[in-house]
Short mmCIF file of C-alpha atoms in Angstrom, two decimals:
data_model
loop_
_atom_site.label_atom_id
_atom_site.label_comp_id
_atom_site.label_asym_id
_atom_site.label_seq_id
_atom_site.Cartn_x
_atom_site.Cartn_y
_atom_site.Cartn_z
CA ALA A 1 -8.10 31.20 39.09
CA SER A 2 -10.43 29.93 36.16
CA THR A 3 -8.44 27.45 35.17
CA LEU A 4 -8.37 25.98 38.77
CA ARG A 5 -11.86 26.05 39.07
CA PHE A 6 -12.25 24.49 35.33
CA TRP A 7 -10.09 21.36 36.60
CA GLU A 8 -12.05 21.44 40.15
CA GLU A 9 -15.13 21.22 38.24
CA LYS A 10 -13.78 18.15 36.00
CA GLY A 11 -13.14 16.08 39.22
CA LEU A 12 -9.10 16.40 39.12
CA PHE A 13 -9.26 17.51 42.52
CA HIS A 14 -11.47 19.11 45.42
CA ILE A 15 -10.60 22.38 47.38
CA SER A 16 -12.21 22.54 50.73
CA LYS A 17 -13.69 25.73 51.60
CA GLY A 18 -13.33 28.03 55.12
CA GLU A 19 -16.03 29.67 56.90
CA ASN A 20 -15.66 32.64 54.52
CA SER A 21 -16.49 30.63 51.41
CA TYR A 22 -12.72 30.99 50.19
CA ARG A 23 -10.82 28.06 49.10
CA VAL A 24 -8.41 26.45 50.99
CA TYR A 25 -5.66 25.10 49.57
CA THR A 26 -3.22 22.53 51.56
CA THR A 27 0.04 21.34 50.65
CA THR A 28 -1.40 18.20 49.23
CA ASP A 29 -3.37 20.42 47.43
CA LEU A 30 -0.68 22.40 45.93
CA ILE A 31 1.32 19.09 45.30
CA GLN A 32 -1.96 17.98 43.34
CA ILE A 33 -2.53 20.73 41.14
CA ALA A 34 1.41 20.43 40.40
CA ASP A 35 1.07 17.01 39.01
CA ILE A 36 -2.13 18.01 36.96
CA ILE A 37 0.22 21.03 35.27
CA PHE A 38 3.11 18.78 34.98
CA TYR A 39 0.76 16.39 33.12
CA ARG A 40 -0.70 19.24 30.78
CA ASN A 41 2.93 19.94 29.80
CA LEU A 42 3.50 16.80 28.46
CA GLY A 43 0.40 17.58 26.17
CA ILE A 44 -2.19 14.88 28.17
CA PRO A 45 -5.34 15.86 27.26
CA ILE A 46 -7.66 16.75 30.67
CA ARG A 47 -9.85 14.26 29.92
CA GLN A 48 -6.84 11.80 30.59
CA VAL A 49 -5.11 13.81 33.13
CA SER A 50 -7.30 12.05 35.64
CA ASP A 51 -6.21 8.40 34.45
CA PHE A 52 -2.75 9.15 35.38
CA LEU A 53 -3.75 11.08 38.80
CA SER A 54 -5.33 7.25 39.48
CA VAL A 55 -2.96 4.82 37.22
CA SER A 56 -1.60 1.93 39.40
CA LEU A 57 2.29 1.12 38.90
CA GLU A 58 1.64 -1.66 36.82
CA ASN A 59 -0.06 0.10 34.09
CA TYR A 60 2.01 3.62 34.37
CA GLU A 61 4.39 2.87 31.50
CA GLN A 62 1.52 1.70 29.08
CA TYR A 63 -0.34 5.24 29.44
CA LEU A 64 3.01 6.75 29.24
CA LEU A 65 3.64 4.97 25.41
CA GLU A 66 -0.04 5.73 24.56
CA ILE A 67 0.82 9.40 25.35
CA GLN A 68 4.32 9.17 23.49
CA GLN A 69 2.61 7.33 20.11
CA GLN A 70 -0.11 10.61 20.45
CA LEU A 71 2.77 12.99 20.40
CA THR A 72 4.68 11.24 17.97
CA ASN A 73 1.72 11.45 15.51
CA THR A 74 1.14 15.22 16.03
CA ILE A 75 4.67 16.02 15.56
CA HIS A 76 4.23 14.23 12.20
CA GLU A 77 0.81 16.16 11.62
CA TYR A 78 2.85 19.59 12.22
CA GLU A 79 5.60 18.41 9.93
CA HIS A 80 3.31 17.50 7.55
CA MET A 81 1.87 20.84 7.68
CA TYR A 82 5.00 22.68 7.75
CA GLN A 83 6.32 20.91 4.35
CA ARG A 84 3.02 22.45 2.94
CA THR A 85 3.74 26.37 3.89
CA TYR A 86 6.92 25.60 2.65
CA ARG A 87 5.86 24.57 -0.66
CA GLN A 88 3.71 27.29 -0.80
CA GLN A 89 5.87 29.76 -0.05
CA GLU A 90 8.18 28.35 -2.88
CA ARG A 91 4.90 28.78 -5.36
CA TYR A 92 4.92 32.57 -4.19
CA GLN A 93 8.19 33.26 -4.85
CA THR A 94 7.55 31.75 -8.59
CA LEU A 95 5.08 33.68 -9.13
CA LEU A 96 7.13 36.46 -8.20
CA ARG A 97 9.84 35.41 -10.51
CA LEU A 98 6.97 34.82 -13.59
CA LEU A 99 5.91 38.04 -12.76
CA LYS A 100 9.62 39.88 -13.13
CA LYS A 101 10.57 37.92 -15.73
CA PRO A 102 8.16 36.02 -18.17
CA PHE A 103 8.29 34.35 -21.00
CA SER A 104 11.23 31.89 -20.39
CA LEU A 105 11.93 28.63 -22.08
CA GLU A 106 10.87 25.60 -19.29
CA GLU A 107 10.41 22.43 -18.95
CA VAL A 108 6.99 20.99 -17.51
CA PRO A 109 8.28 19.90 -14.34
CA PHE A 110 5.40 17.09 -13.99
CA SER A 111 5.01 14.36 -16.52
CA HIS A 112 0.97 13.26 -16.15
CA LEU A 113 -2.46 14.88 -16.27
CA VAL A 114 -5.82 13.13 -15.52
CA ALA A 115 -9.12 14.53 -15.99
CA TRP A 116 -11.23 15.14 -12.51
CA ASP A 117 -13.92 16.84 -11.37
CA PHE A 118 -15.05 17.68 -7.86
CA TRP A 119 -17.86 14.89 -6.88
CA GLU A 120 -14.53 12.59 -7.45
CA LYS A 121 -13.51 12.16 -3.63
CA GLU A 122 -10.46 10.36 -3.82
CA LYS A 123 -9.16 13.50 -6.34
CA LEU A 124 -10.71 16.03 -4.43
CA ASN A 125 -8.68 15.04 -1.46
CA CYS A 126 -5.40 15.15 -3.42
CA TYR A 127 -6.34 18.34 -4.47
CA ILE A 128 -7.01 19.55 -0.86
CA ASP A 129 -3.67 18.24 0.31
CA ASN A 130 -2.12 20.25 -2.25
CA PRO A 131 -3.86 22.51 -4.75
CA ALA A 132 -0.62 23.20 -6.98
CA ARG A 133 -1.95 19.71 -8.32
CA TYR A 134 -4.79 21.34 -10.26
CA VAL A 135 -3.95 22.07 -14.12
CA TRP A 136 -6.42 23.70 -16.41
CA TYR A 137 -5.81 21.86 -19.68
CA ARG A 138 -6.09 22.85 -23.45
CA ASP A 139 -5.17 22.05 -26.97
CA THR A 140 -4.65 24.87 -28.33
CA SER A 141 -4.14 23.36 -32.12
CA ALA A 142 -7.56 21.59 -31.64
CA ASN A 143 -11.39 23.48 -31.27
CA ILE A 144 -11.74 21.57 -27.84
CA PRO A 145 -13.07 23.20 -24.87
CA GLY A 146 -10.44 23.03 -21.65
CA GLN A 147 -10.82 20.91 -18.68
CA LYS A 148 -9.85 20.79 -15.08
CA GLY A 149 -6.93 17.91 -14.76
CA LEU A 150 -5.09 16.43 -12.03
CA ILE A 151 -1.21 16.14 -11.56
CA GLN A 152 -0.66 12.60 -11.09
CA THR A 153 2.40 11.49 -9.12
CA GLU A 154 2.72 7.80 -10.51
CA PRO A 155 2.15 6.84 -14.07
CA PRO A 156 -1.35 6.15 -14.95
CA GLU A 157 -2.58 3.16 -16.99
CA GLU A 158 -3.75 4.13 -19.97
CA SER A 159 -7.28 5.16 -19.89
CA PRO A 160 -9.93 7.68 -21.15
CA GLN A 161 -9.16 9.75 -18.15
CA LEU A 162 -5.63 10.27 -19.04
CA LEU A 163 -5.43 14.09 -20.62
CA TRP A 164 -1.62 14.78 -21.02
CA ARG A 165 1.42 12.56 -21.08
CA ARG A 166 5.11 14.54 -21.16
CA THR A 167 6.85 14.06 -24.05
CA GLU A 168 10.86 14.21 -24.83
CA GLY A 169 11.81 17.39 -26.66
CA ALA A 170 8.51 19.61 -26.51
CA ARG A 171 9.01 23.14 -25.95
CA PHE A 172 7.12 25.43 -23.67
CA VAL A 173 7.21 29.12 -22.49
CA THR A 174 5.81 29.53 -19.22
CA PHE A 175 4.06 33.19 -17.92
CA PRO A 176 2.20 34.38 -14.97
CA ILE A 177 -1.95 33.77 -15.35
CA ARG A 178 -4.29 36.30 -13.64
CA ALA A 179 -8.00 34.63 -13.47
CA MET A 180 -10.35 36.50 -11.81
CA ILE A 181 -12.37 34.20 -9.47
CA ASP A 182 -15.63 36.18 -8.99
CA GLU A 183 -15.84 36.85 -12.36
CA GLY A 184 -16.07 33.30 -13.66
CA TYR A 185 -12.59 32.72 -13.69
CA GLU A 186 -11.77 35.38 -16.49
CA GLY A 187 -8.19 35.33 -17.83
CA LEU A 188 -8.09 31.70 -17.13
CA GLU A 189 -7.46 30.63 -20.46
CA ALA A 190 -5.09 33.37 -21.18
CA GLU A 191 -6.41 34.34 -24.96
CA GLU A 192 -4.53 37.35 -25.63
CA ILE A 193 -0.81 35.72 -24.42
CA VAL A 194 -1.84 32.83 -26.67
CA GLU A 195 -2.93 34.65 -29.74
CA LYS A 196 0.30 36.68 -30.03
CA LEU A 197 2.36 34.08 -29.40
CA GLN A 198 0.45 32.57 -32.12
CA GLN A 199 1.54 35.27 -34.36
CA HIS A 200 5.43 33.81 -34.15
CA TYR A 201 4.50 30.18 -33.37
CA HIS A 202 2.35 27.58 -33.97
CA THR A 203 1.13 26.08 -30.73
CA GLY A 204 0.19 23.41 -29.01
CA ILE A 205 -0.78 22.44 -25.50
CA PHE A 206 -2.01 24.92 -22.85
CA LEU A 207 -1.35 24.04 -19.18
CA ALA A 208 -2.55 26.12 -16.44
CA GLN A 209 -0.87 25.05 -12.81
CA HIS A 210 -2.41 26.68 -9.83
CA LEU A 211 -0.02 28.81 -7.70
CA LEU A 212 -2.20 30.77 -5.08
CA THR A 213 -5.20 32.78 -4.46
CA CYS A 214 -5.03 36.02 -2.69
CA LYS A 215 -7.32 39.64 -2.82
CA GLU A 216 -6.42 42.74 -4.77
CA ASN A 217 -8.52 46.00 -4.98
CA GLY A 218 -11.06 43.87 -3.08
CA CYS A 219 -11.19 41.31 -5.63
CA ASN A 220 -10.67 37.14 -5.36
CA VAL A 221 -7.74 36.53 -7.63
CA GLU A 222 -6.30 32.99 -8.81
CA TYR A 223 -2.42 33.18 -9.77
CA LEU A 224 -1.51 29.87 -11.93
CA LYS A 225 1.58 29.57 -14.21
CA GLY A 226 1.01 29.10 -17.58
CA TYR A 227 2.89 26.42 -20.06
CA LEU A 228 2.48 26.75 -23.52
CA GLU A 229 3.57 24.27 -25.91
CA LEU A 230 5.59 26.11 -28.82
CA ARG A 231 5.92 24.15 -32.07
CA GLU A 232 7.59 24.95 -35.62
CA PRO A 233 7.52 29.14 -36.32
CA VAL A 234 5.07 30.33 -38.24
CA CYS A 235 7.49 32.44 -40.68
CA SER A 236 9.39 29.11 -41.72
CA LEU A 237 5.93 27.53 -43.69
CA ALA A 238 5.47 30.96 -45.64
CA ASP A 239 9.23 30.74 -46.16
CA SER A 240 8.59 27.29 -47.45
#
């Protein structure tokens, strides 16, 4: 009843009232209501239903084509949304594998990393579309602070913003990183893990790729996938 009153308020139809103020629905009214339901089931917004109810035969097909285009755009949007949830599920499974079996040698799946900050609108939109493009970058062989990076899908031109380019033959060990968001991203640099690995290897580039955020014991936690470049073993230098 509330839906019918709403449609009537929007001017889609008008129902006469009897002497007792009850609405009196005629056969014509019921057919008109059925037509409105039909158009609503096509996904046509209320504001456009009245156009269909009064459209001429000459313009009828054009109205349908416009609705079809709107539906096509909506389908593409939902397909994009579905793909994003699928990729997020893959990142969740990646995290579970890392937690179960850390410290595997893997190739870094992306090839270029550029510097960015949140005030850069175009890069921020890329991050919003896919947060897994965010990577924390640091060179552990140099005393240089880490910085935010964004995965670049296309090889960028040489510029000061290029942080890192994948090199053939580089070895990276992977492990999960748990960063405490409410504590200034404590743990993001994964110092303890890096220091333990440096007891056995000289290390190079450290990359931490965003996987997901969640709540643990009331705290906001970000999980990332760490990649640490392993160079020559420490013992090989001592032996020489």
